[in-house]
Coordinates of C-alpha atoms in Angstrom, one line a residue:
M1 CA 26.8 26.2 -47.6
K2 CA 26.6 27.9 -44.2
I3 CA 29.2 30.5 -43.5
I4 CA 30.2 30.8 -39.8
N5 CA 31.9 34.0 -38.8
A6 CA 33.0 35.5 -35.5
N7 CA 29.8 37.5 -35.1
T8 CA 27.6 34.3 -35.2
I9 CA 29.8 32.5 -32.6
D10 CA 29.7 35.6 -30.3
S11 CA 25.9 35.9 -30.5
N12 CA 25.5 32.1 -29.7
I13 CA 27.8 32.5 -26.7
N14 CA 25.8 35.6 -25.6
I15 CA 22.5 33.8 -25.9
N16 CA 23.7 30.8 -24.0
L17 CA 25.1 33.0 -21.3
I18 CA 21.9 35.0 -21.0
L19 CA 19.8 31.8 -20.8
S20 CA 22.1 30.3 -18.2
L21 CA 22.0 33.4 -16.0
A22 CA 18.2 33.6 -16.3
L23 CA 17.8 30.0 -15.2
F24 CA 20.2 30.6 -12.3
A25 CA 18.3 33.7 -11.2
I26 CA 15.0 31.7 -11.3
A27 CA 16.4 28.9 -9.3
F28 CA 18.1 31.3 -6.8
G29 CA 14.8 33.2 -6.4
L30 CA 12.7 30.3 -5.4
P31 CA 11.4 30.3 -1.8
Q32 CA 13.7 28.5 0.5
L33 CA 12.8 26.5 3.6
P34 CA 14.5 27.5 6.9
R35 CA 17.6 25.6 8.0
N36 CA 17.0 22.0 9.3
V37 CA 13.4 21.8 7.9
F38 CA 12.7 19.1 5.4
D39 CA 9.9 19.1 2.9
E40 CA 8.7 15.7 1.8
R41 CA 6.1 15.4 -0.9
F42 CA 4.6 12.3 -2.4
R43 CA 1.4 11.0 -4.0
T44 CA -0.7 8.1 -2.9
S45 CA -1.4 5.2 -5.3
E46 CA -5.1 5.7 -4.8
R47 CA -6.4 8.7 -6.8
G48 CA -2.9 10.3 -6.7
I49 CA -3.7 12.4 -3.6
P50 CA -0.7 14.7 -2.9
F51 CA 0.8 14.6 0.6
R52 CA 3.2 17.1 2.1
I53 CA 5.1 16.7 5.3
L54 CA 7.2 19.4 6.8
R55 CA 9.5 18.2 9.5
S56 CA 12.3 19.7 11.5
E57 CA 15.4 18.1 13.0
V58 CA 16.3 20.9 15.2
S59 CA 15.3 18.9 18.3
P60 CA 16.4 15.3 19.0
I61 CA 12.8 14.3 18.8
N62 CA 11.6 14.0 15.2
G63 CA 7.9 14.5 14.8
A64 CA 5.6 15.6 12.1
N65 CA 2.0 15.5 11.0
F66 CA 0.2 15.0 7.7
R67 CA -3.3 15.5 6.4
F68 CA -5.1 13.8 3.6
P69 CA -8.5 14.2 2.1
F70 CA -11.3 11.6 2.2
R71 CA -13.7 11.1 -0.6
D72 CA -16.4 13.1 1.2
G73 CA -14.1 16.2 1.3
T74 CA -13.2 16.0 5.0
F75 CA -9.5 15.6 6.1
G76 CA -7.8 13.1 8.3
E77 CA -4.7 13.9 10.2
V78 CA -2.0 11.8 11.7
R79 CA 0.7 13.1 14.1
Y80 CA 3.8 11.1 14.9
V81 CA 7.0 11.1 16.9
A82 CA 10.0 9.1 15.9
D83 CA 12.8 9.0 18.4
E84 CA 14.9 6.4 20.4
N85 CA 11.6 4.9 21.6
G86 CA 10.5 4.1 18.1
Y87 CA 7.6 5.4 15.9
R88 CA 4.5 6.5 17.8
P89 CA 1.6 7.7 15.7
E90 CA -1.4 9.5 17.2
S91 CA -4.7 9.9 15.4
A92 CA -8.4 9.4 15.9
L93 CA -8.2 7.2 12.8
I94 CA -5.9 4.6 14.3
P95 CA -7.9 1.6 15.5
T96 CA -7.6 0.9 19.2
P97 CA -8.1 -2.5 20.9
H98 CA -11.3 -3.3 22.6
P99 CA -11.3 -3.1 26.4
L100 CA -10.3 -6.4 28.2
P101 CA -13.2 -8.3 29.8
A102 CA -13.1 -8.6 33.6
H103 CA -12.2 -12.3 33.6
A104 CA -9.1 -11.6 31.4
I105 CA -8.0 -8.8 33.8
E106 CA -8.4 -11.2 36.7
Q107 CA -6.3 -13.9 35.0
I108 CA -3.5 -11.3 34.3
R109 CA -3.6 -10.3 38.0
V110 CA -3.4 -13.9 39.2
A111 CA -0.5 -14.6 36.8
A112 CA 1.4 -11.5 38.2
E113 CA 0.9 -12.7 41.8
Q114 CA 2.2 -16.2 40.9
R115 CA 5.2 -14.7 39.2
A116 CA 5.9 -12.6 42.2
R117 CA 5.8 -15.8 44.4
G118 CA 8.3 -17.5 42.1
I119 CA 5.8 -19.9 40.4
N120 CA 7.0 -20.9 37.0
W121 CA 4.6 -23.1 35.0
E122 CA 7.1 -23.6 32.2
D123 CA 9.8 -25.2 34.5
P124 CA 9.4 -29.0 34.0
N125 CA 10.8 -29.7 37.5
Y126 CA 8.3 -27.4 39.2
R127 CA 5.8 -29.2 41.5
I128 CA 2.7 -27.8 43.1

């Protein structure tokens, strides 16, 4: 049979109080980010590579960049801006379209001239 007295209860309260204050002090002492800076961390599904994005919402234009390692040890970087004009990434890693051939550029120019003259090929009543 366990005997509980006032000293046992007081020591349990003291231990709980000390542990609670220690945890609070540890949490309060962690480094803090500046105001309006957000830290996003995630891992990729491939090899669990950690990503970290720091972004600021101080300006109306929200932009950030992130880096990630390749298998050969080099890093790739993507910079982006997200604002009222949408999401616009910039990176040497993003594929770009091939240049248009000369005949395609000529067709686009002719179509623009025809539009400027009021020619509408989709109008069923239009006659040449």
